[in-house]
Amino acid sequence: MRTILIEPEYEAWRAAARQLLAQGVAPEEVLWTDDRQEASLFVGESPPDSAAVQGASAIKVPAAFMDLARSVAAHTDARRWGLLYRVLWRLTRGAERHLLAMATDRDVRQLQDWGKAVGRDIHKMHAFVRFRLVGTDVATGREQFVAWFEPEHRIVRLAAPFFEKRFAGMDWSILTPYECAHWDGTRLHFTAGVSRSSAPDEDALDDLWRTYYRNIFNPARVKISAMQSEMPKKYWKNLPEASLIAGLIAESTGRVQGMLETEERAAKPAPNNAYLKSLHAMNQSEAAAQNHESDLA
Amino acid sequence: MDITRKLEILADAAKYDASCASSGAARKDSRGSAGVGSTGGMGICHSYTPDGRCVSLMKVLMTNACLYDCHYCINRRSSNVTRARFTPDEVVKLTLDFYKRNYIEGLFLSSGIIRSADHTMELVIEVARKLREVHQFRGYIHLKTIPEASQELIALAGRYADRISINVELPSQQSLNTLAPEKNLARTEEAMGHIRGKIEERHAEKRKPDAPKPPPFATGQSTQMLVGADASTDAVILGCADKLYTSHRLRRVYYSAFSPIPEPSSILPLKAPPLIREHRLYQADWLLRFYEFKVEEIASTAAPNLDLALDPKLSWALRNRATFPVDVNKAPRELLLRIPGLGVRNVERILAARRYTRLRLADLVRLRLQMKKLLPFITTADHHPARLGLDSDSLRARFLPPPEQLEINFDAPPIPATSDFFSVRSGEL
């Protein structure tokens, strides 16, 4: 049994896995960790030097697996490195090249679940990041925005290209507890994580946004569980509109009751408008034509 | 009137349009420009309101003043609601400000009809033009169009928008005559036909080798039908939807259960339909589009309304028991799609896996299928349901939800229970 210590990144796992695979080391013989303290309890071993290994480049792995591995690597579950290696082994040395088609396989299913959790986390980051205007660059005239977000997994690098494409015309930073992403119009780069207090708490537009949120809500259709399954409470603390939720729910019954008790309005006669008259004339002649047709039939 | 008050009125006026989708647009983004915006791939819901609905686009009306008198609509001319009107620049600024803070995917712009169809369309188009041409906005734009507007204006709307839509509202002219006397189904369909032509024309241009890239045009159109405001059966509603999907290639038909509005009309029914009916219609719509069902199989002339207690696929299976059980190891794709509790994705997973293994119940459990629903309808390598069970009348009873105690309050009209509410997005099977 050997313990392999890697940085918690896809590239580090990939490099180590290639070497182990080339040396024919079976998954049962490897203990993976990205935790230095844990590794020191065992005799930690760095992955073998790539130059020393022959034939590593000859290994053929389905592209779909590498895509899946990239997502799974961003997950926080400590078992992911070992499971990735086991599935890699089965795909190659184990001669199960079709393995990824088997959603019924325990290992595959677990990797897919982790991949899906990471994909969802990325999607929620794209959705729930809220930029706050902090100023304008005097030299370039570009607006500068800062956002705070707390992702569940290590997804900042996977999620950042989306923001680059979408917000190319403004400068922005997204701060998270473990890594930050920055865009200045020419370069996307990453720095170490910071604390919540580094990001602004509000934006002058938040009130107007809450006005929109309050008025687009339909009190006659309350469905709280549907809202929460897509927007779990853990995200609420960083969403400016979430402070309205409790109040909107509490007053909805009374508002609907008010609608039901409102006296019905009678129809008002049509105003004197040329367009409206032409419309009514058109409708009448079409109805007459239809009657004529059905007479013929 | 200040911008906050206008936003209150004109967002409130727009909330009865169910569509907030921002998916299916052509791929474009802001790289290399001074603007913001990107589309393509699946849309993003940036928030959810307590009605379970997704907030993706900023959905507002240009104005809620309206010449029309559609009785289900809060903005009809007979309503006493407070009227307001945005200037094009106000909508442009709100859209950009909201977009830069990542509150929204883009703009959904509709309007009450003022002066004439063309005049109203011009106002709506002016907002989209400014966003695209003055501010290089590449985010999502959905424009509501008016069937009676000139073809040139509808074509212009399509140039700036990712999606355009015209609401059918009710599935028959007879119902429109009573509830929306200014609306005409034939003219709506004619306009949809023109839009379909434009979308396909551009698609064909794009495919021509060596031809210059044609100007952009919306990639899809959608519509909305109101449920429960008239006497139309589900068969009529689904028949209308099916016709729109096949003859005008609509991307989506939205169903909106008529719900109480603050300015009720004397012509409308007193009682709102159960929201579960809207949910069943979405499920049936999914069966039409992704499961190769025909309208007559789901809602026939003999039984024109959907079973509210059971989903339409299960309901069909119980009416067609001779089709089952289906062997998941051998049955063709179209038959697997008919099995209650089995969705499109899991059908694909089964087809992929069974090339290498004979599926057993434990495999299906690992796919996390709803086994209780599935078991009477399938055979696997290690499971054959008793014929007796499948033919038994108790099968229907087995799937019915447990009986609920009704609470009757004679002082207040019933308000639908929370369990009756379903989000628009929950139509997936």
XYZ file of C-alpha atoms in Angstrom:
726
model
C 0.000 0.000 0.000
C 1.266 3.457 -0.841
C -0.062 6.909 0.040
C -0.107 9.509 -2.722
C -0.260 13.154 -1.692
C -1.473 15.599 -4.367
C -2.646 19.187 -4.605
C -6.480 19.245 -4.665
C -6.600 19.843 -8.407
C -7.543 17.872 -11.462
C -4.118 18.323 -13.124
C -2.302 16.970 -10.073
C -4.523 13.899 -9.914
C -4.175 13.334 -13.663
C -0.367 13.455 -13.585
C -0.172 11.060 -10.628
C -2.772 8.705 -12.066
C -0.923 8.430 -15.388
C 2.260 7.373 -13.638
C 0.541 4.843 -11.394
C -1.360 3.403 -14.296
C 1.786 3.078 -16.396
C 3.488 1.264 -13.526
C 0.539 -1.075 -13.220
C -0.289 -0.106 -9.633
C -3.765 -1.478 -8.815
C -6.323 0.841 -7.148
C -6.416 -1.306 -3.978
C -2.733 -0.536 -3.427
C -3.113 3.268 -3.388
C -4.325 5.603 -0.675
C -4.994 9.074 -2.124
C -5.010 12.269 -0.112
C -4.834 16.010 -0.715
C -4.465 16.694 3.015
C -0.853 17.240 4.133
C -1.618 16.541 7.765
C -3.345 13.306 6.991
C -0.520 12.297 4.657
C 2.079 12.856 7.394
C 0.449 10.097 9.474
C 1.482 7.686 6.759
C 4.666 7.685 4.805
C 3.569 10.296 2.298
C 4.867 9.730 -1.172
C 4.920 12.215 -4.011
C 3.848 10.876 -7.350
C 6.712 9.330 -9.338
C 8.681 11.560 -11.677
C 6.994 11.573 -15.045
C 10.243 11.285 -17.033
C 11.050 8.045 -15.245
C 7.974 6.295 -16.531
C 7.848 4.697 -19.930
C 4.707 4.213 -21.975
C 2.503 6.551 -19.963
C 1.494 8.440 -23.092
C 0.210 5.301 -24.765
C -2.797 5.044 -22.435
C -6.059 5.771 -24.245
C -8.963 7.000 -22.140
C -12.419 8.031 -23.398
C -12.710 11.831 -23.637
C -16.004 11.669 -21.726
C -14.127 10.282 -18.742
C -11.644 13.149 -18.702
C -14.524 15.659 -18.781
C -16.236 13.859 -15.929
C -12.956 13.683 -13.963
C -12.435 17.421 -14.333
C -15.844 18.081 -12.709
C -15.459 15.411 -10.025
C -12.048 16.814 -9.068
C -13.781 20.055 -8.021
C -16.007 18.157 -5.554
C -15.128 18.309 -1.874
C -15.582 14.604 -1.064
C -12.226 13.180 0.072
C -12.907 9.822 -1.627
C -13.034 11.265 -5.132
C -9.351 10.758 -6.044
C -9.415 7.061 -5.188
C -12.688 6.432 -7.001
C -11.508 8.309 -10.092
C -8.413 6.134 -10.167
C -10.435 2.939 -9.727
C -12.726 3.827 -12.633
C -9.717 4.832 -14.736
C -8.161 1.457 -13.949
C -11.328 -0.441 -14.856
C -11.639 1.513 -18.144
C -8.066 0.652 -19.161
C -6.382 -2.253 -17.364
C -9.723 -3.749 -16.442
C -10.750 -3.849 -20.110
C -14.164 -2.312 -19.342
C -13.998 0.344 -22.050
C -17.780 0.563 -22.159
C -17.994 1.239 -18.413
C -19.244 4.835 -18.693
C -22.326 3.598 -20.558
C -23.269 1.686 -17.420
C -25.208 4.191 -15.340
C -26.239 1.105 -13.348
C -22.661 0.575 -12.092
C -22.037 1.711 -8.507
C -18.726 3.489 -9.221
C -19.971 5.202 -12.373
C -23.141 6.289 -10.664
C -21.169 7.801 -7.767
C -18.894 9.746 -10.137
C -21.916 10.973 -12.087
C -23.578 12.102 -8.863
C -20.498 14.061 -7.849
C -20.157 15.509 -11.336
C -23.787 16.544 -11.241
C -23.389 18.198 -7.826
C -20.463 20.221 -9.162
C -22.402 21.155 -12.309
C -25.309 22.327 -10.183
C -22.998 24.366 -7.967
C -21.528 26.076 -11.054
C -25.010 26.769 -12.385
C -26.099 28.265 -9.053
C -22.983 30.445 -8.980
C -23.855 31.766 -12.448
C -27.361 32.467 -11.167
C -26.841 33.835 -7.659
C -23.677 35.937 -7.861
C -24.756 39.556 -7.232
C -22.415 42.277 -8.441
C -22.158 45.535 -6.508
C -20.949 48.720 -8.172
C -17.885 50.028 -6.334
C -16.667 52.752 -8.695
C -15.472 53.718 -12.147
C -11.895 53.408 -13.396
C -10.715 56.978 -13.985
C -8.334 56.028 -16.785
C -10.567 53.662 -18.779
C -14.023 54.866 -17.735
C -15.002 51.235 -17.083
C -17.453 50.484 -14.278
C -16.050 48.289 -11.498
C -18.096 45.635 -9.729
C -17.402 43.275 -6.835
C -19.409 40.201 -5.798
C -19.240 37.823 -2.854
C -20.183 34.163 -3.270
C -19.836 30.988 -1.200
C -19.705 27.956 -3.472
C -20.035 24.482 -2.018
C -17.264 23.003 -4.169
C -13.977 24.249 -5.669
C -15.576 25.664 -8.786
C -14.290 29.222 -9.206
C -12.030 28.364 -12.153
C -14.740 26.270 -13.821
C -17.384 28.977 -13.393
C -15.303 32.054 -14.252
C -15.190 31.854 -18.097
C -18.962 32.367 -18.183
C -18.582 35.729 -16.408
C -15.762 36.739 -18.729
C -17.983 36.190 -21.775
C -21.022 37.836 -20.251
C -19.469 40.857 -18.560
C -16.584 41.671 -20.905
C -17.483 45.384 -20.913
C -17.056 45.947 -17.177
C -14.330 45.257 -14.605
C -15.313 42.714 -11.980
C -14.075 40.580 -9.129
C -15.845 37.614 -7.606
C -14.605 36.949 -4.086
C -15.024 33.572 -2.378
C -13.583 32.065 0.808
C -11.006 29.923 -1.025
C -10.263 31.635 -4.346
C -11.121 34.903 -6.140
C -11.544 35.606 -9.862
C -10.815 38.994 -11.490
C -11.465 40.484 -14.948
C -10.077 43.814 -16.151
C -11.098 43.763 -19.804
C -8.061 41.871 -21.031
C -7.115 39.203 -18.524
C -8.916 36.713 -16.288
C -6.808 35.878 -13.239
C -7.152 34.249 -9.845
C -5.980 35.107 -6.333
C -6.285 33.469 -2.906
C -9.571 33.482 -0.980
C -10.645 36.322 1.304
C -13.217 36.859 4.045
C -16.759 38.155 3.651
C -15.813 41.567 5.027
C -13.707 42.301 1.909
C -16.851 42.577 -0.236
C -19.429 45.400 -0.229
C -22.742 44.614 1.452
C -25.134 46.386 -0.853
C -25.712 48.244 -4.053
C -27.793 51.347 -4.717
C -29.918 49.295 -7.162
C -30.855 46.588 -4.620
C -33.988 48.496 -3.531
C -35.265 48.788 -7.094
C -34.555 45.089 -7.620
C -36.568 44.265 -4.497
C -39.396 46.405 -5.879
C -39.390 44.252 -9.000
C -39.251 40.988 -7.020
C -42.151 42.011 -4.789
C -44.369 42.934 -7.721
C -43.640 40.020 -10.055
C -44.727 37.592 -7.300
C -48.284 36.286 -7.671
C -49.840 35.816 -4.211
C -52.602 33.638 -5.674
C -50.116 30.841 -6.473
C -47.975 30.327 -3.370
C -45.712 27.291 -3.805
C -42.948 27.546 -1.266
C -41.410 24.107 -1.749
C -40.901 24.733 -5.479
C -39.040 27.938 -4.667
C -36.861 26.313 -2.032
C -35.876 23.286 -4.090
C -34.388 25.628 -6.701
C -33.211 28.365 -4.347
C -32.217 26.617 -1.089
C -32.004 28.719 2.055
C -28.214 28.485 2.198
C -28.051 31.010 -0.667
C -30.461 33.503 0.880
C -27.984 35.381 3.011
C -26.212 36.739 -0.086
C -29.342 37.529 -2.140
C -30.721 41.053 -1.632
C -34.261 39.986 -2.539
C -34.443 37.094 -0.036
C -35.253 39.412 2.880
C -38.724 39.905 1.331
C -39.696 36.230 1.190
C -41.191 35.780 4.672
C -43.328 38.915 4.397
C -44.630 38.042 0.916
C -45.731 34.609 2.105
C -47.347 35.973 5.255
C -49.486 38.549 3.444
C -50.459 36.398 0.434
C -53.625 34.852 1.925
C -54.993 38.257 2.874
C -54.222 39.687 -0.558
C -56.053 36.863 -2.356
C -58.975 37.218 0.021
C -59.080 40.913 -0.880
C -59.213 40.082 -4.613
C -62.076 37.640 -4.077
C -64.015 40.211 -2.093
C -63.541 42.982 -4.641
C -66.714 43.878 -6.435
C -66.643 42.849 -10.066
C -66.256 45.588 -12.617
C -68.766 45.898 -15.415
C -67.420 46.215 -18.943
C -66.855 49.766 -20.139
C -67.986 50.760 -23.627
C -65.288 50.980 -26.308
C -63.648 54.389 -26.616
C -63.800 56.317 -29.862
C -60.630 55.015 -31.487
C -60.118 54.472 -35.217
C -57.919 51.432 -34.816
C -60.370 49.730 -32.456
C -63.224 50.376 -34.906
C -61.268 48.874 -37.766
C -60.476 45.849 -35.613
C -64.132 45.277 -34.750
C -65.088 45.673 -38.414
C -62.424 43.152 -39.407
C -63.670 40.650 -36.807
C -67.266 41.032 -38.008
C -66.465 40.531 -41.665
C -64.335 37.477 -40.828
C -67.144 35.993 -38.756
C -69.578 36.642 -41.617
C -67.236 34.962 -44.094
C -66.964 31.944 -41.817
C -70.743 31.679 -41.505
C -71.016 31.834 -45.249
C -68.487 29.023 -45.604
C -70.330 26.793 -43.175
C -73.590 27.537 -45.049
C -71.979 26.263 -48.232
C -70.754 23.123 -46.461
C -44.458 59.355 -11.307
C -41.031 58.109 -10.177
C -39.281 55.051 -11.560
C -39.978 52.909 -8.478
C -43.735 53.483 -8.746
C -43.681 52.783 -12.488
C -41.765 49.549 -11.921
C -44.306 48.494 -9.258
C -47.224 48.979 -11.627
C -45.656 47.670 -14.817
C -44.081 44.553 -13.246
C -47.335 43.755 -11.454
C -49.114 44.151 -14.801
C -46.735 41.694 -16.511
C -46.780 38.828 -14.032
C -49.641 36.928 -15.648
C -47.407 35.932 -18.548
C -46.029 32.568 -17.472
C -43.085 32.482 -19.847
C -39.770 33.556 -18.412
C -37.603 31.193 -20.458
C -34.203 32.388 -21.596
C -33.030 29.199 -23.297
C -32.635 28.297 -26.954
C -31.053 31.559 -28.137
C -28.217 31.690 -30.637
C -24.757 31.715 -29.061
C -23.428 35.251 -28.681
C -21.417 37.109 -26.028
C -19.841 40.432 -25.138
C -16.156 39.592 -25.706
C -14.454 42.247 -27.773
C -17.211 44.811 -27.164
C -17.758 47.606 -24.676
C -21.119 46.141 -23.733
C -22.415 43.238 -21.679
C -24.482 40.163 -22.384
C -24.384 36.564 -23.496
C -26.901 33.957 -24.600
C -26.885 30.360 -25.756
C -27.247 27.052 -24.009
C -29.681 26.674 -21.201
C -31.207 29.704 -19.564
C -30.511 30.694 -15.992
C -33.055 31.403 -13.281
C -31.529 34.179 -11.197
C -34.087 34.004 -8.467
C -37.358 32.369 -7.437
C -40.413 34.034 -5.955
C -42.577 32.283 -3.325
C -44.999 31.242 -6.106
C -42.294 28.790 -7.211
C -41.736 30.673 -10.429
C -38.338 31.378 -11.834
C -37.134 34.962 -12.261
C -34.995 34.901 -15.358
C -35.941 37.956 -17.389
C -37.062 41.368 -16.226
C -40.684 41.038 -17.282
C -42.429 44.403 -17.671
C -44.995 46.170 -19.810
C -44.165 49.317 -21.738
C -47.539 50.607 -20.539
C -50.550 48.997 -18.883
C -52.976 51.348 -20.592
C -54.906 49.240 -23.108
C -57.630 49.704 -25.707
C -58.639 46.037 -25.526
C -61.135 44.602 -23.084
C -59.942 41.053 -22.379
C -61.908 40.070 -19.292
C -59.280 37.791 -17.739
C -56.691 40.587 -17.870
C -56.009 43.088 -15.096
C -54.991 45.686 -17.703
C -58.217 45.635 -19.769
C -59.766 49.018 -20.441
C -62.657 48.334 -18.035
C -60.306 47.765 -15.096
C -59.749 50.559 -12.583
C -56.079 49.697 -12.089
C -53.587 52.610 -11.882
C -52.000 53.229 -15.281
C -48.354 53.994 -15.925
C -46.028 54.241 -18.876
C -42.284 53.778 -19.258
C -40.241 55.758 -21.736
C -37.982 53.564 -23.908
C -34.903 55.029 -22.169
C -36.227 54.070 -18.738
C -36.630 50.422 -19.778
C -33.191 50.435 -21.416
C -31.547 51.773 -18.253
C -33.380 49.376 -15.941
C -32.437 46.412 -18.131
C -28.748 47.329 -18.234
C -28.561 48.206 -14.529
C -30.225 44.949 -13.512
C -28.181 42.924 -15.977
C -24.817 44.284 -14.792
C -25.652 43.208 -11.243
C -26.472 39.710 -12.508
C -30.090 39.931 -11.346
C -31.431 38.888 -14.771
C -30.756 37.157 -18.109
C -32.370 39.930 -20.112
C -35.663 41.584 -20.909
C -39.185 40.327 -21.543
C -41.092 43.280 -22.942
C -44.793 43.390 -23.620
C -47.318 46.194 -23.697
C -50.916 47.161 -23.452
C -52.178 48.277 -26.855
C -52.342 52.018 -27.212
C -53.413 54.045 -30.248
C -52.819 51.148 -32.691
C -50.977 47.860 -33.078
C -48.227 49.484 -35.153
C -47.729 52.384 -32.764
C -47.398 49.985 -29.813
C -44.987 47.714 -31.680
C -42.826 50.712 -32.557
C -42.446 51.604 -28.862
C -41.486 48.060 -27.936
C -39.036 47.760 -30.841
C -37.383 51.072 -29.969
C -36.303 49.649 -26.592
C -34.792 46.558 -28.229
C -33.091 48.634 -30.920
C -31.431 50.911 -28.377
C -30.272 47.991 -26.282
C -28.741 46.237 -29.271
C -27.426 49.137 -31.338
C -26.581 51.891 -28.841
C -25.455 49.737 -25.893
C -24.242 46.587 -27.716
C -26.408 44.536 -25.370
C -26.002 40.818 -26.161
C -28.304 39.472 -23.438
C -31.660 37.811 -23.996
C -34.605 39.773 -25.376
C -38.126 38.381 -25.614
C -40.597 40.668 -27.363
C -44.325 40.209 -27.335
C -45.792 40.949 -30.750
C -49.259 41.898 -31.899
C -50.761 39.869 -34.752
C -52.290 42.966 -36.366
C -48.962 44.835 -36.499
C -47.458 45.246 -39.944
C -45.215 42.464 -41.207
C -42.294 44.892 -41.489
C -42.529 45.699 -37.774
C -42.797 42.042 -36.774
C -39.732 41.343 -38.923
C -37.881 44.183 -37.194
C -38.857 42.836 -33.757
C -37.460 39.465 -34.810
C -34.157 41.035 -35.801
C -33.515 42.373 -32.307
C -35.172 39.634 -30.249
C -34.069 36.120 -29.325
C -37.659 35.058 -28.999
C -40.936 36.584 -30.108
C -44.353 35.488 -29.032
C -48.023 36.091 -29.577
C -50.460 34.799 -26.988
C -53.317 32.652 -28.277
C -54.944 33.056 -24.823
C -57.997 30.882 -25.609
C -58.207 27.879 -27.925
C -61.356 28.827 -29.857
C -62.703 31.937 -31.552
C -66.014 31.402 -29.804
C -64.349 31.823 -26.412
C -62.384 34.828 -27.617
C -65.587 36.497 -28.827
C -66.973 36.338 -25.293
C -63.876 37.069 -23.229
C -61.511 38.943 -25.539
C -63.637 40.563 -28.239
C -60.702 42.311 -29.933
C -58.689 39.126 -30.429
C -58.844 36.878 -33.456
C -57.436 33.359 -33.656
C -57.122 33.249 -37.441
C -55.047 36.441 -37.560
C -52.865 35.195 -34.686
C -52.156 31.976 -36.570
C -51.478 33.857 -39.762
C -48.889 36.002 -37.970
C -47.343 32.876 -36.423
C -47.094 31.385 -39.885
C -45.200 34.446 -41.124
C -42.821 34.294 -38.168
C -42.193 30.609 -38.775
C -41.375 31.475 -42.385
C -38.842 34.105 -41.290
C -37.164 31.787 -38.777
C -36.826 29.027 -41.360
C -35.696 31.401 -44.070
C -32.806 32.584 -41.926
C -31.947 29.026 -40.991
C -31.716 28.102 -44.679
C -29.575 31.196 -45.428
C -27.176 30.224 -42.672
C -26.643 26.801 -44.209
C -25.710 28.072 -47.645
C -21.988 27.558 -48.162
C -19.948 30.743 -48.830
C -22.975 33.022 -48.365
C -22.471 36.035 -46.052
C -23.891 35.592 -42.566
C -27.563 36.672 -42.689
C -28.792 39.326 -40.230
C -29.901 37.853 -36.896
C -33.465 36.749 -36.326
C -35.235 35.280 -33.300
C -34.599 31.550 -32.966
C -38.044 30.657 -31.705
C -41.604 31.678 -30.902
C -43.883 30.655 -28.063
C -47.424 31.314 -26.875
C -49.652 31.100 -23.829
C -53.122 29.668 -23.282
C -55.334 30.525 -20.360
C -56.902 27.541 -18.602
C -60.225 27.571 -16.806
C -61.552 30.976 -17.889
C -63.762 29.387 -20.558
C -65.409 25.979 -20.962
C -62.773 24.517 -23.306
C -61.880 20.910 -22.495
C -58.315 19.648 -22.143
C -58.755 17.856 -25.477
C -59.502 21.198 -27.166
C -56.571 22.929 -25.418
C -54.103 20.153 -26.242
C -55.440 19.905 -29.790
C -54.781 23.614 -30.242
C -51.274 23.267 -28.743
C -50.481 20.288 -30.963
C -51.575 22.209 -34.033
C -49.311 25.119 -33.057
C -46.349 22.790 -32.473
C -46.782 21.021 -35.791
C -47.988 23.742 -38.163
C -46.074 26.742 -36.749
C -43.150 24.949 -35.056
C -43.576 26.754 -31.739
C -40.873 26.196 -29.157
C -43.229 26.238 -26.224
C -46.894 26.553 -25.374
C -47.404 27.835 -21.821
C -50.577 27.029 -19.891
C -51.698 29.486 -17.291
C -54.473 28.550 -14.898
C -56.658 31.569 -14.576
C -56.187 32.889 -11.045
C -57.955 35.637 -9.111
C -56.900 39.149 -10.136
C -57.331 42.359 -8.159
C -59.814 43.801 -10.695
C -62.294 40.981 -11.372
C -64.691 41.178 -14.321
C -68.365 40.276 -14.113
C -68.040 38.063 -17.201
C -65.452 35.714 -15.694
C -66.283 32.496 -13.830
C -66.267 32.932 -10.061
C -64.203 29.888 -9.334
C -60.589 29.551 -10.407
C -59.667 26.108 -11.801
C -57.550 23.845 -9.588
C -53.883 24.514 -10.303
C -53.371 20.768 -10.634
C -55.176 21.008 -13.986
C -52.459 23.328 -15.276
C -49.835 20.861 -14.019
C -51.530 17.927 -15.802
C -51.625 19.967 -19.024
C -47.865 20.552 -18.791
C -47.347 16.825 -18.247
C -49.522 16.060 -21.274
C -47.623 18.665 -23.298
C -44.357 16.880 -22.404
C -45.875 13.579 -23.583
C -46.703 15.181 -26.941
C -43.265 16.689 -27.443
C -40.855 14.128 -25.988
C -42.706 10.834 -25.599
C -44.296 10.396 -29.034
C -47.859 10.477 -27.729
C -50.800 11.665 -29.835
C -53.462 14.015 -28.435
C -56.223 11.400 -28.881
C -54.280 8.968 -26.704
C -54.163 11.444 -23.830
C -57.502 13.242 -24.118
C -60.104 11.743 -26.457
C -63.561 12.873 -27.518
C -64.966 10.209 -25.204
C -62.887 11.402 -22.211
C -61.927 14.980 -23.102
C -60.499 16.002 -19.724
C -57.338 14.792 -18.020
C -57.568 12.732 -14.865
C -56.638 15.172 -12.100
C -55.756 12.387 -9.662
C -53.194 10.576 -11.855
C -50.523 11.783 -14.239
C -51.541 11.370 -17.897
C -48.894 8.738 -18.673
C -49.960 6.479 -15.816
C -53.548 7.121 -16.735
C -52.843 5.993 -20.319
C -51.040 2.866 -19.077
C -54.000 1.894 -16.912
C -56.314 2.263 -19.916
C -53.956 0.215 -22.076
C -52.970 -2.623 -19.810
C -52.586 -5.093 -22.696
C -49.396 -3.237 -23.692
C -47.745 -4.246 -20.406
C -45.617 -5.649 -18.925
C -42.777 -4.360 -21.090
C -39.425 -6.156 -21.046
C -36.814 -3.509 -20.251
C -34.096 -5.748 -21.672
C -35.706 -6.089 -25.122
C -38.382 -3.471 -25.766
C -37.716 -0.773 -28.378
C -37.216 2.844 -27.312
C -40.760 3.960 -28.171
C -42.219 1.280 -25.892
C -39.840 2.071 -23.020
C -41.029 5.680 -23.246
C -44.560 4.466 -22.496
C -43.673 2.957 -19.116
C -45.048 5.011 -16.199
C -42.259 6.347 -14.016
C -39.592 6.129 -16.711
C -38.349 9.431 -18.136
C -36.468 10.163 -21.341
C -33.050 10.261 -19.673
C -33.506 6.976 -17.893
C -34.742 5.355 -21.108
C -31.436 6.400 -22.690
C -29.500 5.020 -19.709
C -31.329 1.700 -19.966
C -30.694 1.458 -23.711
C -26.968 2.148 -23.175
C -26.517 -0.248 -20.245
C -28.461 -3.174 -21.674
C -26.018 -3.523 -24.538
C -23.563 -4.910 -21.997
C -25.690 -6.507 -19.312
C -29.098 -8.049 -18.643
C -30.797 -5.579 -16.349
C -32.053 -6.753 -12.983
C -34.191 -4.934 -10.436
C -31.113 -3.912 -8.438
C -29.798 -2.084 -11.519
C -33.016 -0.082 -11.772
C -32.863 0.721 -8.071
C -29.379 2.168 -8.664
C -30.869 4.420 -11.368
C -33.146 5.641 -8.554
C -36.319 4.920 -10.462
C -39.712 5.042 -8.774
C -39.917 1.293 -8.252
C -43.408 1.196 -6.789
C -44.792 2.888 -9.877
C -42.678 0.865 -12.275
C -42.992 -2.700 -10.968
C -46.458 -3.635 -12.298
C -45.485 -2.521 -15.809
C -42.101 -4.124 -16.464
C -40.241 -7.380 -16.636
C -36.512 -7.681 -15.914
C -34.131 -10.640 -15.783
C -35.359 -11.360 -12.269
C -38.863 -9.879 -12.145
C -42.159 -10.860 -13.777
C -45.224 -9.090 -12.401
C -48.207 -11.319 -11.718
C -50.673 -10.970 -14.631
C -53.405 -10.895 -12.063
C -51.985 -7.727 -10.510
C -51.828 -5.941 -13.828
C -55.380 -6.779 -14.807
C -56.815 -6.031 -11.446
C -59.016 -2.976 -11.027
C -57.289 -2.305 -7.747
C -54.268 -1.127 -9.742
C -55.815 2.300 -10.237
C -56.727 2.528 -6.590
C -53.126 1.716 -5.724
C -51.883 4.834 -7.497
C -54.492 7.262 -6.239
C -53.293 9.769 -3.666
C -54.585 9.104 -0.125
C -57.980 10.711 0.541
C -57.834 14.194 2.052
C -60.232 15.623 4.548
C -62.049 18.632 3.193
C -62.361 21.656 5.350
C -65.337 23.796 4.536
C -65.560 27.356 5.649
C -68.938 28.812 4.837
C -67.862 32.384 5.496
C -65.039 32.493 2.980
C -64.773 31.018 -0.494
C -62.163 28.256 -0.586
C -58.607 29.254 -1.384
C -56.730 26.423 -3.062
C -54.607 24.416 -0.624
C -50.850 24.676 -0.923
C -50.739 21.156 -2.314
C -52.757 22.307 -5.323
C -50.037 24.652 -6.447
C -47.494 23.551 -8.970
C -44.797 25.572 -10.587
C -44.767 26.061 -14.305
C -41.477 24.290 -14.508
C -42.672 21.119 -12.851
C -44.269 19.782 -16.008
C -41.394 17.363 -16.504
C -42.293 13.729 -16.046
